[in-house]
Short mmCIF file of C-alpha atoms in Angstrom, two decimals:
data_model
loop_
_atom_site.label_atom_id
_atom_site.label_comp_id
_atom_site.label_asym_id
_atom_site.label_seq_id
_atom_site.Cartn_x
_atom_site.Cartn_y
_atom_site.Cartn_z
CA UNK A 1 42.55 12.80 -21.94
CA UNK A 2 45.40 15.04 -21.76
CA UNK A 3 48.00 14.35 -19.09
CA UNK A 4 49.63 17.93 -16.81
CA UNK A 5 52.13 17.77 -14.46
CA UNK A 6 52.28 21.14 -12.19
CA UNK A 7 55.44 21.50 -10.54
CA UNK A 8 55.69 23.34 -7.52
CA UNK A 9 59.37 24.74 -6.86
CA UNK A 10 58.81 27.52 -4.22
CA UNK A 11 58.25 27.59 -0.59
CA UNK A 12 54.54 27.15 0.06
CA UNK A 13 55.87 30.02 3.51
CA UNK A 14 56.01 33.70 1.51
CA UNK A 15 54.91 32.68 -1.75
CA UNK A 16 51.49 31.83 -2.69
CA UNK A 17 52.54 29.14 -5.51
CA UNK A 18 51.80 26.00 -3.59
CA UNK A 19 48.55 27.37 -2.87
CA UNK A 20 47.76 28.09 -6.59
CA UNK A 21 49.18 25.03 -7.89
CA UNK A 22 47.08 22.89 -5.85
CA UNK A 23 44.26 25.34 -6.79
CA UNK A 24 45.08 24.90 -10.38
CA UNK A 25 45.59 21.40 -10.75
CA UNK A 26 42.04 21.11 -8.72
CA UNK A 27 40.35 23.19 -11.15
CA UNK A 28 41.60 20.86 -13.95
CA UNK A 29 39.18 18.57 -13.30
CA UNK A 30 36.53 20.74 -14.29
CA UNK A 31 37.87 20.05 -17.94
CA UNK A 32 39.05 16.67 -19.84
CA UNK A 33 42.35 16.40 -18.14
CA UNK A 34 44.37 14.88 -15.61
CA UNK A 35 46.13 16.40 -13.44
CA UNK A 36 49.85 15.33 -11.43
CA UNK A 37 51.67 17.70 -8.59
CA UNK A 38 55.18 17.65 -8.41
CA UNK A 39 56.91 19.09 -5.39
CA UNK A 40 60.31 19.46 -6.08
CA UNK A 41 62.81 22.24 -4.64
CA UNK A 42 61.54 24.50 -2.01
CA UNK A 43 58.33 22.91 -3.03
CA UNK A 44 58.89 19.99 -0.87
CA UNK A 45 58.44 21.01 2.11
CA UNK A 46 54.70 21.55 1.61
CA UNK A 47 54.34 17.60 2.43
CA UNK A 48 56.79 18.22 6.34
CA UNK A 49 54.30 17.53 9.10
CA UNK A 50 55.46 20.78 10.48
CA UNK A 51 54.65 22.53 7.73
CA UNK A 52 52.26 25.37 8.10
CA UNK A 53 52.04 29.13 6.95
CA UNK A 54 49.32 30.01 8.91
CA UNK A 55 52.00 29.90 12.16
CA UNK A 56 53.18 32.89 10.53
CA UNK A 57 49.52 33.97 9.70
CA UNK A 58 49.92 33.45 6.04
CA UNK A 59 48.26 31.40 3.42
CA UNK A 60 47.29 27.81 5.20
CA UNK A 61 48.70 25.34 2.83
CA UNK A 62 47.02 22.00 3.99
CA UNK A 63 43.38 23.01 3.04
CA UNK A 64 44.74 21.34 0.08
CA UNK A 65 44.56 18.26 1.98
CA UNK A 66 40.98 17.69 1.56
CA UNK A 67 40.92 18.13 -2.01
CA UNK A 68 43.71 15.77 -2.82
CA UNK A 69 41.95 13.36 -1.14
CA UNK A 70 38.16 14.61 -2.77
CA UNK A 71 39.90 14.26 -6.34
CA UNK A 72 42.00 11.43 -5.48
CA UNK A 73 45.09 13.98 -6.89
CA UNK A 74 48.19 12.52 -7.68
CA UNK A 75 51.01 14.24 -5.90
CA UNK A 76 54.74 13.42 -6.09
CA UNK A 77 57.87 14.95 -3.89
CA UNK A 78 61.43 14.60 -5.36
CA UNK A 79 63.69 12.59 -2.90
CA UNK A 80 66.61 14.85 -3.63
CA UNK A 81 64.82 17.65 -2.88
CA UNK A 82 63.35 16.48 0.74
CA UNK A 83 66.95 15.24 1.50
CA UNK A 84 68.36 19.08 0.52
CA UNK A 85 65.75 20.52 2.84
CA UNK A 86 66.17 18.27 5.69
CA UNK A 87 62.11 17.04 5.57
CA UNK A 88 62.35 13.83 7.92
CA UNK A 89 58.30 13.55 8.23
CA UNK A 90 55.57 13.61 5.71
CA UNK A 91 52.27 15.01 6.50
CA UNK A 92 50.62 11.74 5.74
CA UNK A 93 47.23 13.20 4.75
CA UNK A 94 49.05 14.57 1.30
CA UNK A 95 49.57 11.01 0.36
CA UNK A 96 52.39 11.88 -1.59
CA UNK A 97 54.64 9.14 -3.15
CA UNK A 98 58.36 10.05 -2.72
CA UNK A 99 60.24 9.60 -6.57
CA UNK A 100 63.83 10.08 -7.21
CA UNK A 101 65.34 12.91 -9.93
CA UNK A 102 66.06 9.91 -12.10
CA UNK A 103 62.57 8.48 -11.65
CA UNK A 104 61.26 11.95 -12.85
CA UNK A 105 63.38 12.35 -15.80
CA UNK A 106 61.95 8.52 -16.94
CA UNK A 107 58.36 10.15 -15.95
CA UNK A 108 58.15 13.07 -17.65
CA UNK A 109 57.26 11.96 -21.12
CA UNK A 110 54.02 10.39 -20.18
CA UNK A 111 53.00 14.05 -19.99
CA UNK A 112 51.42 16.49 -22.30
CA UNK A 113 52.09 19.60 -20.65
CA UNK A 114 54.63 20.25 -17.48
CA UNK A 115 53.92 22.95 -15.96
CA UNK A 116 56.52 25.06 -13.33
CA UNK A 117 54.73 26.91 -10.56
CA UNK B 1 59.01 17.97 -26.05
CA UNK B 2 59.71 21.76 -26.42
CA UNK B 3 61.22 23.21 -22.91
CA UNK B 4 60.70 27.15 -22.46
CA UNK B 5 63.82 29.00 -20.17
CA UNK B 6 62.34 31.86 -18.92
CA UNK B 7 64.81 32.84 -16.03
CA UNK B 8 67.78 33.39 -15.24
CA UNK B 9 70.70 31.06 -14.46
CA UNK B 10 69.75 31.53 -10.69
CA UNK B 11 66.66 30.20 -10.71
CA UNK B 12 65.95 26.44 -9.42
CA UNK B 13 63.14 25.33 -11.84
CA UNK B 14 65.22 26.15 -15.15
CA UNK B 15 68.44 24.68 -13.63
CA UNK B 16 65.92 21.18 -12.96
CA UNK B 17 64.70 21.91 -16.85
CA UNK B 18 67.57 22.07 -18.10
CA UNK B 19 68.69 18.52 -15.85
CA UNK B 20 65.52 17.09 -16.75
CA UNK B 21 65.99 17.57 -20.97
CA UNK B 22 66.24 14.82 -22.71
CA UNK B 23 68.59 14.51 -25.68
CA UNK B 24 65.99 14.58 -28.53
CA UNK B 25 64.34 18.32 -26.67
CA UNK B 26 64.03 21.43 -27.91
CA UNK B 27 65.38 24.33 -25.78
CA UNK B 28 63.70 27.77 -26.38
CA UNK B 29 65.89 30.21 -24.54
CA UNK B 30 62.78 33.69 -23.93
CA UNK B 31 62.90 36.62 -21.29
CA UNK B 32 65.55 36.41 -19.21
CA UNK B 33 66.19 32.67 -19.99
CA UNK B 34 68.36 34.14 -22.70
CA UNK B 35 71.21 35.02 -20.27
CA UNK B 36 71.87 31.23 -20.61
CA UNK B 37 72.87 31.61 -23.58
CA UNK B 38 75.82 34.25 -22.77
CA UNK B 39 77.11 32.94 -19.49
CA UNK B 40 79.94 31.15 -19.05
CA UNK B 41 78.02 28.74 -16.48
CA UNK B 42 74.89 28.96 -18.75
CA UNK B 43 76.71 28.00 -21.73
CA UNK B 44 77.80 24.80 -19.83
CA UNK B 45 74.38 24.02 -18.93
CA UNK B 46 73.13 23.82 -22.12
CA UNK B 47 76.30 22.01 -24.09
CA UNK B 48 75.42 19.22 -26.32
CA UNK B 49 71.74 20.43 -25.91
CA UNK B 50 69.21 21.79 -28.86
CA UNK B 51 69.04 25.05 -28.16
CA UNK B 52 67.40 28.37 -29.67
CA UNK B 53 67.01 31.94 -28.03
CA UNK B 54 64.45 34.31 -28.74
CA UNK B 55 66.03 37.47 -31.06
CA UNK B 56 63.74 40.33 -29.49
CA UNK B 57 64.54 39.34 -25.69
CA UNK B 58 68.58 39.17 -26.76
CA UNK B 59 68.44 42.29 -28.60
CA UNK B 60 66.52 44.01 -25.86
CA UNK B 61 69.03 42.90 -23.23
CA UNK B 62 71.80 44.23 -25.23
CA UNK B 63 72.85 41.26 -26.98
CA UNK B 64 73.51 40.84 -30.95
CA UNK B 65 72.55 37.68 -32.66
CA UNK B 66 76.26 37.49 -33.74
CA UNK B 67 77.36 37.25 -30.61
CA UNK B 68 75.09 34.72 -29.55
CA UNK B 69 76.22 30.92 -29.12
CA UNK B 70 72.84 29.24 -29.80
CA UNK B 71 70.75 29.61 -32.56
CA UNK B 72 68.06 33.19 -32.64
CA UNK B 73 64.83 32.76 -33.81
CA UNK B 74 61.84 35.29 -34.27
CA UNK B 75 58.18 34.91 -32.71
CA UNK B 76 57.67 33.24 -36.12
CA UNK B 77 60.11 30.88 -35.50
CA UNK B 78 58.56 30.25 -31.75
CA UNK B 79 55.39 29.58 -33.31
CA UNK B 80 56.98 27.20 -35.89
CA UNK B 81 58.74 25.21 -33.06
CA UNK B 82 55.45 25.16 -30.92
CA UNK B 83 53.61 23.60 -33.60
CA UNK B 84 55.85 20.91 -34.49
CA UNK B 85 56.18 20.11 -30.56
CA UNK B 86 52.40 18.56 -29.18
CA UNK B 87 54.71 18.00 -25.77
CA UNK B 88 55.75 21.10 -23.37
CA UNK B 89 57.63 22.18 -20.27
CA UNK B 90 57.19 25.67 -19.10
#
């Protein structure tokens, strides 16, 4: 089974990336592979408790939440990256574990594709 | 693994790439990844790295292979690299 990391590097608020990451990684499963997320930059914020586009009448970003936890999706936020953007609380319901840069960099050669979104 | 710049030195993903390569890595420089390549804080990025840049997206940028620091390489080339990498980041 091949092994993808998507990594999701832009604000889930004016972008639609988050969104189609998710959507991407979820649609993985419909083939022999295994699927990781990776917030990392701007990305992080997705998992901030606050977090929402649909304030702003945009894309909602945690409808994802119910399909991480229907797939049982693996998703990852860089600790550098919540740090730089100030994100104190985790939505808990993305049951992301937090990893550090160095972490990642040990991490990324379990992978057969990374993938930047 | 083979590692595909697409953008520009502004961009955060290819700056985390580029952090993220590992020694052994192969660095394919392609669209506007190539102004790596002829920046003075590109070219700092990618020191001690493996690094090639796609001829048609230099040349099309005004750029001639001459004058470029890391190696150029055709779409053959690309292909070449792709194959002998089973491991990407793009």
């Amino acid at each position: 089974m091949k092994k993808v990391l998507f990594v999701i590097y832009q604000s889930p608020v004016g972008t639609i990336w988050p969104n189609e990451g998710f959507r991407t990684a979820f649609g993985m499963y419909a083939a022999d592979i295994e699927p990781d997320v990776l917030l990392i930059d701007q990305g992080a914020i997705v998992v901030g408790t606050e977090t929402e586009p649909a304030k702003l009448g945009l894309l909602p970003i945690k409808v994802c939440q119910k399909y991480i936890k229907k797939y049982e999706t693996k998703v990852w936020v860089e600790k550098e990256s919540l740090e730089k953007f100030n994100v104190r609380v985790l939505d808990q319901e993305y049951n992301a574990e937090i990893i550090s840069r160095a972490d990642v960099k040990a991490m990324l050669a379990e992978y057969d594709r990374v993938v930047f979104m | 693994m083979l590692i595909l710049i697409k953008y520009g030195t502004e961009n955060p993903a290819e700056n985390w790439k580029l952090e993220m390569a590992a020694t052994d890595d192969v660095i394919v420089l392609i669209q506007n990844g190539v102004f790596w390549a002829v920046t003075a804080e590109g070219k700092k990025a990618l020191a001690g790295k493996k690094v090639y840049a796609l001829k048609a997206d230099l040349e099309a940028r005004g750029y001639a292979v001459q004058d470029c620091p890391v190696e150029a390489i055709d779409y053959s080339g690309l292909i070449e690299l792709l194959e002998q990498n089973e491991k990407t980041m793009s």
